[in-house]
Amino acid sequence: MSYDVIVIGGGPSGLMAAISAAEHGAKTMLIEKGKKLGKKLAISGGGRCNVTNRLPQEEVIKHIPGNGKFLYSAFSIFNNYDIIDFFENMGIQLKEEDHGRMFPVSNSAQSVVNALIDRLDELHVNVNLQTVVKTIHYDENEHTVILSDGQKIVTKAVVIAVGGKAVPHTGSTGDGYAWAKKAGHTITVLYPTEVALTSNEAFIKNKSLQGLSLRNVSLSVLNKKNKPIITHQMDMIFTHFGISGPAVLRCSQFVVKERMKGRKQVPMLLDALPDETEEALNNKISSFMKDSPKKSFKNLLKGMVPERLLAFILVRNAVDENQKAANISKETVRSIIQDMKNFIFYVDGSLPLEKAFVTGGGVTIKEIVPNTMQSKMTDRLYFCGEILDIHGYTGGYNITSAFVTGRLAGINAAQEVIH
Ligand SMILES: Cc1cc2nc3c(=O)[nH]c(=O)nc-3n(C[C@H](O)[C@H](O)[C@H](O)COP(=O)(O)OP(=O)(O)OC[C@H]3O[C@@H](n4cnc5c(N)ncnc54)[C@H](O)[C@@H]3O)c2cc1C
């Protein structure tokens, strides 16, 4: 038995590729090594399935700092709004949440995965679960997919949609890179992105801030001249090994890249009060001190920043719990404001790729045709999803990239082999 198109990998990119190939008349097989389809898709967005993002296309591309611009031509064919229509046409109503993130109204990730499975069924895609692809033999007229049990399946075109290497228990164990190399492709260096960061600062080691969450702070990664490379205003949390939370995840790839350039310790700047100027803070604190010189300084500052952060900053500035406002020097006030708005600390790495949300690096986009996802190195071979050197922030951007590249790969694989 031979196929027009075999799609390897049942994540969002492979599901979309298989549906699209079958919709375009291809006799299609989908091969997934796990027991279930869409495992990582189902755990995205905190388990409710962050299907896509409805910000304008330009913004979506900006939120894909890893080669998002490569997606311009793909987006002109199928974009985030088309993803929304695609799901709504299958009866999955979506709702918008913060930052444009789109979720099923039902809040059920499984409803999204089930809709995709039903569509595969309708289109008579031959779905093989618990089937592991070992390798692919590429030939002039057809390719052969070789399974781990030795079985060989012949197909005219192959779509590789096996994801990256992040969170491997979902099935994405990086198997596809070797098959891409075999087809003549270059794999750029793989690294963790959207990942928590580690630090050996004393306040991390002694756990004085562990568990403290800061809301809506501004966090920057600094270059060698102490200028911000990137800044994100979101929430963050101190952990037992370093820092995590949305602002940290977004900054993480820039830290990882600085470390890849040989910097061991990378400075980060935390502004806990990004919406207030230093001057305004200074005026506010000075007038509190003038009005209540006998009050404890700590009580005067209460509520400006979270209590544990305030206690930490006061200790750093050698201010006692009960020290009266009248006894605090102007220099100390200035220094405390610096710590609130310009607190610099060092990070020395990240958790490993296995613990990252997304893989940085992958099959280089230079060797992929941007409006078809076709390999420039081997005929009738297509790539889509996280295996490509494309990575975005969490918030629906990676899934958007997976669906969009999957759509193009599936349509074009079918069109190439069906005459
Ligand atoms: C916890 C978590 C939360 C996330 N949240 C978000 C979010 O909110 N927004 C967002 O945009 N992104 C999020 N992501 C990232 C997003 O889920 C991925 O980028 C996306 O799933 C990638 O899709 P994919 O189809 O390329 O690969 P995957 O979803 O990784 O699917 C690849 C599939 O290929 C199969 N496979 C692998 N090797 C073989 C083989 N040899 N034979 C057969 N099958 C094989 C795997 O079993 C797997 O099912 C999150 C990731 C994680 C881990």
GROMACS .gro file of C-alpha atoms and ligand atoms in nm:
model
  472
    1MET     CA    1   0.000   0.000   0.000
    2SER     CA    2   0.145   0.341  -0.086
    3TYR     CA    3   0.035   0.693  -0.002
    4ASP     CA    4   0.037   1.035  -0.165
    5VAL     CA    5   0.136   1.208   0.157
    6ILE     CA    6   0.262   1.074   0.489
    7VAL     CA    7   0.265   1.321   0.776
    8ILE     CA    8   0.490   1.225   1.067
    9GLY     CA    9   0.388   1.376   1.402
   10GLY     CA   10   0.042   1.436   1.546
   11GLY     CA   11   0.099   1.777   1.707
   12PRO     CA   12  -0.078   2.092   1.583
   13SER     CA   13   0.145   2.121   1.274
   14GLY     CA   14   0.103   1.756   1.173
   15LEU     CA   15  -0.271   1.748   1.243
   16MET     CA   16  -0.319   2.056   1.026
   17ALA     CA   17  -0.088   1.920   0.755
   18ALA     CA   18  -0.273   1.587   0.738
   19ILE     CA   19  -0.616   1.757   0.725
   20SER     CA   20  -0.496   2.000   0.457
   21ALA     CA   21  -0.336   1.731   0.242
   22ALA     CA   22  -0.652   1.519   0.258
   23GLU     CA   23  -0.873   1.822   0.186
   24HIS     CA   24  -0.671   1.867  -0.131
   25GLY     CA   25  -0.737   1.513  -0.245
   26ALA     CA   26  -0.425   1.333  -0.122
   27LYS     CA   27  -0.442   0.979   0.008
   28THR     CA   28  -0.294   1.062   0.346
   29MET     CA   29  -0.145   0.877   0.641
   30LEU     CA   30  -0.069   1.039   0.977
   31ILE     CA   31   0.184   0.864   1.201
   32GLU     CA   32   0.211   0.948   1.571
   33LYS     CA   33   0.428   0.767   1.818
   34GLY     CA   34   0.219   0.843   2.126
   35LYS     CA   35  -0.114   0.700   2.236
   36LYS     CA   36  -0.286   1.032   2.175
   37LEU     CA   37  -0.284   1.307   1.918
   38GLY     CA   38  -0.212   1.670   2.011
   39LYS     CA   39  -0.063   1.603   2.354
   40LYS     CA   40   0.139   1.923   2.371
   41LEU     CA   41  -0.141   2.124   2.209
   42ALA     CA   42  -0.372   2.002   2.485
   43ILE     CA   43  -0.140   2.120   2.765
   44SER     CA   44  -0.076   2.461   2.609
   45GLY     CA   45  -0.216   2.774   2.767
   46GLY     CA   46  -0.233   2.613   3.111
   47GLY     CA   47  -0.423   2.308   2.983
   48ARG     CA   48  -0.704   2.498   2.809
   49CYS     CA   49  -0.542   2.499   2.464
   50ASN     CA   50  -0.422   2.836   2.345
   51VAL     CA   51  -0.534   2.781   1.984
   52THR     CA   52  -0.399   3.108   1.841
   53ASN     CA   53  -0.374   3.480   1.905
   54ARG     CA   54  -0.594   3.743   1.750
   55LEU     CA   55  -0.360   4.042   1.755
   56PRO     CA   56  -0.300   4.199   1.413
   57GLN     CA   57  -0.070   3.993   1.192
   58GLU     CA   58   0.214   4.245   1.231
   59GLU     CA   59   0.199   4.204   1.611
   60VAL     CA   60   0.187   3.825   1.587
   61ILE     CA   61   0.505   3.829   1.380
   62LYS     CA   62   0.671   4.062   1.634
   63HIS     CA   63   0.586   3.809   1.905
   64ILE     CA   64   0.778   3.542   1.714
   65PRO     CA   65   1.132   3.675   1.770
   66GLY     CA   66   1.283   3.355   1.629
   67ASN     CA   67   1.250   3.415   1.253
   68GLY     CA   68   0.889   3.535   1.266
   69LYS     CA   69   0.948   3.740   0.950
   70PHE     CA   70   0.990   3.418   0.755
   71LEU     CA   71   0.616   3.368   0.809
   72TYR     CA   72   0.507   3.680   0.615
   73SER     CA   73   0.447   3.493   0.290
   74ALA     CA   74   0.283   3.199   0.467
   75PHE     CA   75   0.054   3.443   0.651
   76SER     CA   76  -0.055   3.592   0.320
   77ILE     CA   77  -0.203   3.249   0.240
   78PHE     CA   78  -0.324   3.134   0.584
   79ASN     CA   79  -0.298   3.347   0.898
   80ASN     CA   80  -0.417   3.365   1.259
   81TYR     CA   81  -0.765   3.483   1.154
   82ASP     CA   82  -0.789   3.188   0.917
   83ILE     CA   83  -0.708   2.960   1.212
   84ILE     CA   84  -1.000   3.114   1.402
   85ASP     CA   85  -1.233   3.060   1.102
   86PHE     CA   86  -1.100   2.706   1.059
   87PHE     CA   87  -1.198   2.612   1.414
   88GLU     CA   88  -1.528   2.800   1.411
   89ASN     CA   89  -1.621   2.619   1.089
   90MET     CA   90  -1.564   2.293   1.274
   91GLY     CA   91  -1.801   2.409   1.548
   92ILE     CA   92  -1.537   2.515   1.801
   93GLN     CA   93  -1.632   2.859   1.930
   94LEU     CA   94  -1.333   3.061   2.047
   95LYS     CA   95  -1.302   3.348   2.294
   96GLU     CA   96  -1.036   3.612   2.336
   97GLU     CA   97  -0.853   3.652   2.666
   98ASP     CA   98  -0.565   3.878   2.777
   99HIS     CA   99  -0.301   3.980   2.521
  100GLY     CA  100  -0.517   3.849   2.235
  101ARG     CA  101  -0.489   3.485   2.341
  102MET     CA  102  -0.765   3.268   2.194
  103PHE     CA  103  -0.917   2.973   2.380
  104PRO     CA  104  -1.212   2.743   2.320
  105VAL     CA  105  -1.528   2.885   2.485
  106SER     CA  106  -1.569   2.542   2.647
  107ASN     CA  107  -1.224   2.581   2.812
  108SER     CA  108  -1.172   2.221   2.709
  109ALA     CA  109  -0.849   2.144   2.530
  110GLN     CA  110  -0.990   1.805   2.442
  111SER     CA  111  -1.277   1.965   2.246
  112VAL     CA  112  -1.017   2.124   2.016
  113VAL     CA  113  -0.822   1.802   1.972
  114ASN     CA  114  -1.146   1.605   1.918
  115ALA     CA  115  -1.257   1.844   1.643
  116LEU     CA  116  -0.928   1.785   1.463
  117ILE     CA  117  -0.962   1.408   1.508
  118ASP     CA  118  -1.321   1.416   1.372
  119ARG     CA  119  -1.202   1.610   1.069
  120LEU     CA  120  -0.925   1.353   1.004
  121ASP     CA  121  -1.192   1.087   1.025
  122GLU     CA  122  -1.426   1.264   0.784
  123LEU     CA  123  -1.142   1.296   0.536
  124HIS     CA  124  -1.047   0.927   0.572
  125VAL     CA  125  -0.692   1.000   0.683
  126ASN     CA  126  -0.528   0.677   0.793
  127VAL     CA  127  -0.421   0.761   1.149
  128ASN     CA  128  -0.163   0.535   1.313
  129LEU     CA  129  -0.104   0.588   1.685
  130GLN     CA  130   0.172   0.425   1.889
  131THR     CA  131   0.372   0.399   1.571
  132VAL     CA  132   0.732   0.518   1.583
  133VAL     CA  133   0.910   0.634   1.270
  134LYS     CA  134   1.275   0.531   1.280
  135THR     CA  135   1.402   0.691   0.962
  136ILE     CA  136   1.312   0.795   0.609
  137HIS     CA  137   1.474   0.683   0.284
  138TYR     CA  138   1.455   0.953   0.021
  139ASP     CA  139   1.435   0.850  -0.342
  140GLU     CA  140   1.385   1.016  -0.677
  141ASN     CA  141   1.024   0.920  -0.731
  142GLU     CA  142   0.904   0.816  -0.390
  143HIS     CA  143   1.016   0.809  -0.030
  144THR     CA  144   1.003   0.520   0.218
  145VAL     CA  145   0.910   0.575   0.581
  146ILE     CA  146   1.067   0.307   0.801
  147LEU     CA  147   0.902   0.227   1.132
  148SER     CA  148   1.077   0.106   1.446
  149ASP     CA  149   0.928  -0.244   1.393
  150GLY     CA  150   1.095  -0.259   1.053
  151GLN     CA  151   0.778  -0.197   0.850
  152LYS     CA  152   0.829   0.013   0.535
  153ILE     CA  153   0.564   0.246   0.394
  154VAL     CA  154   0.601   0.404   0.053
  155THR     CA  155   0.477   0.757  -0.013
  156LYS     CA  156   0.513   1.018  -0.284
  157ALA     CA  157   0.562   1.305  -0.034
  158VAL     CA  158   0.659   1.330   0.331
  159VAL     CA  159   0.576   1.604   0.581
  160ILE     CA  160   0.801   1.605   0.887
  161ALA     CA  161   0.606   1.754   1.180
  162VAL     CA  162   0.772   1.591   1.480
  163GLY     CA  163   0.829   1.909   1.683
  164GLY     CA  164   1.141   2.008   1.876
  165LYS     CA  165   1.301   1.876   2.192
  166ALA     CA  166   1.118   2.063   2.467
  167VAL     CA  167   0.917   1.863   2.724
  168PRO     CA  168   1.003   1.527   2.567
  169HIS     CA  169   0.745   1.327   2.765
  170THR     CA  170   0.488   1.468   2.521
  171GLY     CA  171   0.665   1.277   2.243
  172SER     CA  172   0.881   1.554   2.098
  173THR     CA  173   1.222   1.398   2.141
  174GLY     CA  174   1.401   1.560   1.849
  175ASP     CA  175   1.384   1.256   1.618
  176GLY     CA  176   1.332   1.466   1.307
  177TYR     CA  177   1.665   1.650   1.306
  178ALA     CA  178   1.854   1.339   1.188
  179TRP     CA  179   1.602   1.285   0.907
  180ALA     CA  180   1.641   1.650   0.803
  181LYS     CA  181   2.020   1.616   0.800
  182LYS     CA  182   1.991   1.302   0.592
  183ALA     CA  183   1.790   1.505   0.339
  184GLY     CA  184   2.075   1.756   0.320
  185HIS     CA  185   1.944   2.015   0.567
  186THR     CA  186   2.137   2.225   0.815
  187ILE     CA  187   2.020   2.227   1.177
  188THR     CA  188   2.101   2.549   1.361
  189VAL     CA  189   2.214   2.522   1.725
  190LEU     CA  190   1.929   2.405   1.949
  191TYR     CA  191   1.866   2.591   2.274
  192PRO     CA  192   1.590   2.636   2.531
  193THR     CA  193   1.352   2.930   2.490
  194GLU     CA  194   1.054   3.033   2.702
  195VAL     CA  195   1.240   2.886   2.996
  196ALA     CA  196   1.300   2.973   3.362
  197LEU     CA  197   1.638   3.132   3.445
  198THR     CA  198   1.892   3.034   3.709
  199SER     CA  199   2.094   3.264   3.932
  200ASN     CA  200   2.357   3.225   4.200
  201GLU     CA  201   2.289   3.562   4.359
  202ALA     CA  202   2.296   3.539   4.739
  203PHE     CA  203   1.927   3.632   4.765
  204ILE     CA  204   1.840   3.334   4.543
  205LYS     CA  205   2.074   3.093   4.723
  206ASN     CA  206   1.946   3.194   5.067
  207LYS     CA  207   1.587   3.182   4.934
  208SER     CA  208   1.500   3.521   5.081
  209LEU     CA  209   1.269   3.604   4.789
  210GLN     CA  210   1.157   3.251   4.699
  211GLY     CA  211   0.789   3.239   4.605
  212LEU     CA  212   0.754   3.618   4.576
  213SER     CA  213   0.546   3.714   4.269
  214LEU     CA  214   0.571   4.061   4.127
  215ARG     CA  215   0.289   4.191   3.910
  216ASN     CA  216   0.336   4.403   3.601
  217VAL     CA  217   0.705   4.474   3.651
  218SER     CA  218   0.949   4.572   3.381
  219LEU     CA  219   1.232   4.326   3.329
  220SER     CA  220   1.525   4.381   3.094
  221VAL     CA  221   1.825   4.182   2.976
  222LEU     CA  222   2.132   4.407   2.963
  223ASN     CA  223   2.416   4.403   2.711
  224LYS     CA  224   2.784   4.452   2.790
  225LYS     CA  225   2.731   4.828   2.807
  226ASN     CA  226   2.443   4.776   3.051
  227LYS     CA  227   2.188   4.886   2.790
  228PRO     CA  228   1.866   4.682   2.754
  229ILE     CA  229   1.865   4.424   2.475
  230ILE     CA  230   1.499   4.353   2.544
  231THR     CA  231   1.243   4.466   2.800
  232HIS     CA  232   0.913   4.305   2.890
  233GLN     CA  233   0.647   4.444   3.122
  234MET     CA  234   0.461   4.148   3.273
  235ASP     CA  235   0.455   3.939   3.592
  236MET     CA  236   0.747   3.740   3.734
  237ILE     CA  237   0.825   3.514   4.029
  238PHE     CA  238   1.138   3.433   4.231
  239THR     CA  239   1.196   3.059   4.267
  240HIS     CA  240   1.439   2.838   4.460
  241PHE     CA  241   1.677   2.832   4.161
  242GLY     CA  242   1.625   3.176   4.005
  243ILE     CA  243   1.336   3.349   3.834
  244SER     CA  244   1.034   3.247   3.629
  245GLY     CA  245   0.695   3.377   3.514
  246PRO     CA  246   0.580   3.544   3.191
  247ALA     CA  247   0.830   3.835   3.183
  248VAL     CA  248   1.117   3.594   3.252
  249LEU     CA  249   1.006   3.343   2.987
  250ARG     CA  250   0.999   3.620   2.728
  251CYS     CA  251   1.341   3.750   2.828
  252SER     CA  252   1.492   3.403   2.853
  253GLN     CA  253   1.601   3.348   2.493
  254PHE     CA  254   1.798   3.673   2.501
  255VAL     CA  255   1.984   3.553   2.812
  256VAL     CA  256   2.049   3.214   2.653
  257LYS     CA  257   2.186   3.385   2.340
  258GLU     CA  258   2.414   3.613   2.545
  259ARG     CA  259   2.548   3.304   2.719
  260MET     CA  260   2.604   3.137   2.383
  261LYS     CA  261   2.827   3.437   2.300
  262GLY     CA  262   3.041   3.345   2.602
  263ARG     CA  263   2.900   3.571   2.876
  264LYS     CA  264   2.881   3.364   3.193
  265GLN     CA  265   2.681   3.606   3.407
  266VAL     CA  266   2.415   3.814   3.235
  267PRO     CA  267   2.279   4.122   3.412
  268MET     CA  268   1.905   4.181   3.432
  269LEU     CA  269   1.736   4.500   3.537
  270LEU     CA  270   1.416   4.489   3.739
  271ASP     CA  271   1.193   4.795   3.762
  272ALA     CA  272   0.927   4.707   4.018
  273LEU     CA  273   0.743   5.035   3.957
  274PRO     CA  274   0.761   5.091   3.581
  275ASP     CA  275   0.470   5.335   3.576
  276GLU     CA  276   0.629   5.582   3.822
  277THR     CA  277   0.930   5.803   3.759
  278GLU     CA  278   1.219   5.823   4.008
  279GLU     CA  279   1.143   6.190   4.055
  280ALA     CA  280   0.777   6.130   4.137
  281LEU     CA  281   0.874   5.856   4.382
  282ASN     CA  282   1.131   6.080   4.545
  283ASN     CA  283   0.874   6.359   4.584
  284LYS     CA  284   0.619   6.118   4.725
  285ILE     CA  285   0.857   5.965   4.980
  286SER     CA  286   1.003   6.302   5.079
  287SER     CA  287   0.660   6.446   5.146
  288PHE     CA  288   0.560   6.137   5.351
  289MET     CA  289   0.879   6.184   5.556
  290LYS     CA  290   0.810   6.555   5.605
  291ASP     CA  291   0.452   6.492   5.715
  292SER     CA  292   0.531   6.201   5.949
  293PRO     CA  293   0.894   6.222   6.063
  294LYS     CA  294   0.825   6.013   6.374
  295LYS     CA  295   0.667   5.722   6.189
  296SER     CA  296   0.880   5.421   6.108
  297PHE     CA  297   1.024   5.459   5.760
  298LYS     CA  298   0.913   5.108   5.673
  299ASN     CA  299   0.549   5.193   5.745
  300LEU     CA  300   0.570   5.502   5.528
  301LEU     CA  301   0.673   5.291   5.229
  302LYS     CA  302   0.417   5.019   5.294
  303GLY     CA  303   0.212   4.928   4.987
  304MET     CA  304   0.450   5.086   4.736
  305VAL     CA  305   0.601   4.749   4.650
  306PRO     CA  306   0.509   4.402   4.788
  307GLU     CA  307   0.600   4.368   5.155
  308ARG     CA  308   0.871   4.101   5.110
  309LEU     CA  309   1.041   4.305   4.841
  310LEU     CA  310   1.028   4.613   5.060
  311ALA     CA  311   1.180   4.423   5.354
  312PHE     CA  312   1.456   4.295   5.123
  313ILE     CA  313   1.532   4.644   4.991
  314LEU     CA  314   1.541   4.794   5.341
  315VAL     CA  315   1.788   4.528   5.458
  316ARG     CA  316   2.007   4.594   5.151
  317ASN     CA  317   2.010   4.961   5.250
  318ALA     CA  318   2.080   4.891   5.617
  319VAL     CA  319   1.750   5.042   5.731
  320ASP     CA  320   1.617   4.890   6.054
  321GLU     CA  321   1.259   4.768   6.094
  322ASN     CA  322   1.174   5.048   6.336
  323GLN     CA  323   1.399   5.324   6.214
  324LYS     CA  324   1.215   5.658   6.216
  325ALA     CA  325   1.165   5.847   5.893
  326ALA     CA  326   1.349   6.149   6.038
  327ASN     CA  327   1.667   5.941   6.069
  328ILE     CA  328   1.686   5.837   5.705
  329SER     CA  329   1.928   6.030   5.487
  330LYS     CA  330   1.848   6.164   5.142
  331GLU     CA  331   2.116   5.931   4.999
  332THR     CA  332   1.944   5.630   5.153
  333VAL     CA  333   1.611   5.738   5.004
  334ARG     CA  334   1.779   5.774   4.663
  335SER     CA  335   1.940   5.433   4.698
  336ILE     CA  336   1.608   5.269   4.795
  337ILE     CA  337   1.440   5.425   4.493
  338GLN     CA  338   1.724   5.289   4.279
  339ASP     CA  339   1.655   4.943   4.418
  340MET     CA  340   1.285   4.977   4.343
  341LYS     CA  341   1.336   5.101   3.989
  342ASN     CA  342   1.683   4.992   3.878
  343PHE     CA  343   1.762   4.673   4.060
  344ILE     CA  344   2.038   4.492   3.871
  345PHE     CA  345   2.104   4.124   3.940
  346TYR     CA  346   2.279   3.847   3.751
  347VAL     CA  347   2.151   3.525   3.598
  348ASP     CA  348   2.390   3.249   3.496
  349GLY     CA  349   2.181   3.021   3.276
  350SER     CA  350   1.846   2.856   3.229
  351LEU     CA  351   1.679   2.527   3.302
  352PRO     CA  352   1.761   2.270   3.030
  353LEU     CA  353   1.583   2.236   2.696
  354GLU     CA  354   1.376   1.947   2.833
  355LYS     CA  355   1.218   2.190   3.081
  356ALA     CA  356   1.170   2.475   2.833
  357PHE     CA  357   0.833   2.546   2.673
  358VAL     CA  358   0.983   2.587   2.327
  359THR     CA  359   1.292   2.482   2.129
  360GLY     CA  360   1.509   2.755   1.978
  361GLY     CA  361   1.696   2.663   1.659
  362GLY     CA  362   1.610   2.380   1.421
  363VAL     CA  363   1.590   2.319   1.047
  364THR     CA  364   1.726   2.640   0.898
  365ILE     CA  365   1.460   2.848   0.723
  366LYS     CA  366   1.709   2.935   0.450
  367GLU     CA  367   1.657   2.586   0.310
  368ILE     CA  368   1.275   2.601   0.315
  369VAL     CA  369   1.052   2.764   0.051
  370PRO     CA  370   0.857   3.022   0.255
  371ASN     CA  371   0.523   3.000   0.073
  372THR     CA  372   0.508   2.618   0.051
  373MET     CA  373   0.725   2.481   0.341
  374GLN     CA  374   0.895   2.265   0.081
  375SER     CA  375   1.254   2.151   0.129
  376LYS     CA  376   1.501   2.319  -0.106
  377MET     CA  377   1.730   2.018  -0.062
  378THR     CA  378   1.509   1.715  -0.134
  379ASP     CA  379   1.204   1.686  -0.359
  380ARG     CA  380   0.861   1.611  -0.215
  381LEU     CA  381   0.977   1.676   0.139
  382TYR     CA  382   0.809   1.934   0.366
  383PHE     CA  383   0.866   2.062   0.718
  384CYS     CA  384   0.630   2.237   0.957
  385GLY     CA  385   0.600   2.335   1.323
  386GLU     CA  386   0.862   2.358   1.594
  387ILE     CA  387   1.120   2.146   1.411
  388LEU     CA  388   1.181   2.458   1.201
  389ASP     CA  389   1.412   2.729   1.332
  390ILE     CA  390   1.110   2.942   1.426
  391HIS     CA  391   1.010   3.017   1.783
  392GLY     CA  392   0.773   3.259   1.945
  393TYR     CA  393   0.667   3.371   2.288
  394THR     CA  394   0.407   3.159   2.460
  395GLY     CA  395   0.063   3.313   2.410
  396GLY     CA  396  -0.049   3.123   2.102
  397TYR     CA  397   0.235   3.234   1.876
  398ASN     CA  398   0.409   2.896   1.847
  399ILE     CA  399   0.081   2.721   1.789
  400THR     CA  400  -0.008   2.979   1.525
  401SER     CA  401   0.324   2.912   1.355
  402ALA     CA  402   0.260   2.535   1.375
  403PHE     CA  403  -0.092   2.560   1.225
  404VAL     CA  404   0.014   2.805   0.953
  405THR     CA  405   0.323   2.611   0.843
  406GLY     CA  406   0.125   2.285   0.874
  407ARG     CA  407  -0.149   2.422   0.650
  408LEU     CA  408   0.101   2.519   0.380
  409ALA     CA  409   0.299   2.195   0.404
  410GLY     CA  410  -0.015   1.982   0.371
  411ILE     CA  411  -0.169   2.174   0.081
  412ASN     CA  412   0.154   2.190  -0.116
  413ALA     CA  413   0.256   1.830  -0.055
  414ALA     CA  414  -0.084   1.723  -0.190
  415GLN     CA  415  -0.073   1.958  -0.485
  416GLU     CA  416   0.278   1.854  -0.581
  417VAL     CA  417   0.201   1.483  -0.601
  418ILE     CA  418  -0.155   1.486  -0.737
  419HIS     CA  419  -0.176   1.560  -1.105
  420LIG     C1  420   0.365   2.307   2.875
  420LIG     C2  421   0.363   2.377   2.743
  420LIG     C3  422   0.278   2.485   2.724
  420LIG     C4  423   0.278   2.554   2.602
  420LIG     N1  424   0.195   2.660   2.589
  420LIG     C5  425   0.195   2.728   2.473
  420LIG     C6  426   0.107   2.838   2.455
  420LIG     O1  427   0.030   2.873   2.543
  420LIG     N2  428   0.112   2.902   2.335
  420LIG     C7  429   0.196   2.863   2.234
  420LIG     O2  430   0.197   2.923   2.126
  420LIG     N3  431   0.278   2.759   2.248
  420LIG     C8  432   0.279   2.690   2.364
  420LIG     N4  433   0.363   2.583   2.378
  420LIG     C9  434   0.443   2.542   2.261
  420LIG    C10  435   0.358   2.466   2.160
  420LIG     O3  436   0.275   2.371   2.226
  420LIG    C11  437   0.448   2.395   2.056
  420LIG     O4  438   0.529   2.491   1.993
  420LIG    C12  439   0.366   2.320   1.952
  420LIG     O5  440   0.293   2.215   2.011
  420LIG    C13  441   0.457   2.263   1.843
  420LIG     O6  442   0.379   2.191   1.753
  420LIG     P1  443   0.441   2.081   1.658
  420LIG     O7  444   0.327   2.023   1.582
  420LIG     O8  445   0.553   2.137   1.581
  420LIG     O9  446   0.506   1.973   1.754
  420LIG     P2  447   0.451   1.890   1.880
  420LIG    O10  448   0.328   1.949   1.936
  420LIG    O11  449   0.569   1.873   1.966
  420LIG    O12  450   0.411   1.750   1.815
  420LIG    C14  451   0.505   1.663   1.758
  420LIG    C15  452   0.447   1.523   1.756
  420LIG    O13  453   0.535   1.436   1.683
  420LIG    C16  454   0.538   1.310   1.747
  420LIG     N5  455   0.663   1.240   1.713
  420LIG    C17  456   0.789   1.276   1.751
  420LIG     N6  457   0.879   1.188   1.705
  420LIG    C18  458   0.809   1.092   1.638
  420LIG    C19  459   0.845   0.972   1.570
  420LIG     N7  460   0.973   0.933   1.563
  420LIG     N8  461   0.748   0.897   1.513
  420LIG    C20  462   0.618   0.935   1.521
  420LIG     N9  463   0.578   1.048   1.584
  420LIG    C21  464   0.672   1.125   1.642
  420LIG    C22  465   0.529   1.344   1.896
  420LIG    O14  466   0.485   1.234   1.972
  420LIG    C23  467   0.434   1.462   1.896
  420LIG    O15  468   0.301   1.423   1.917
  420LIG    C24  469   0.364   2.514   2.498
  420LIG    C25  470   0.450   2.405   2.517
  420LIG    C26  471   0.450   2.337   2.637
  420LIG    C27  472   0.544   2.221   2.654
   0.00000   0.00000   0.00000
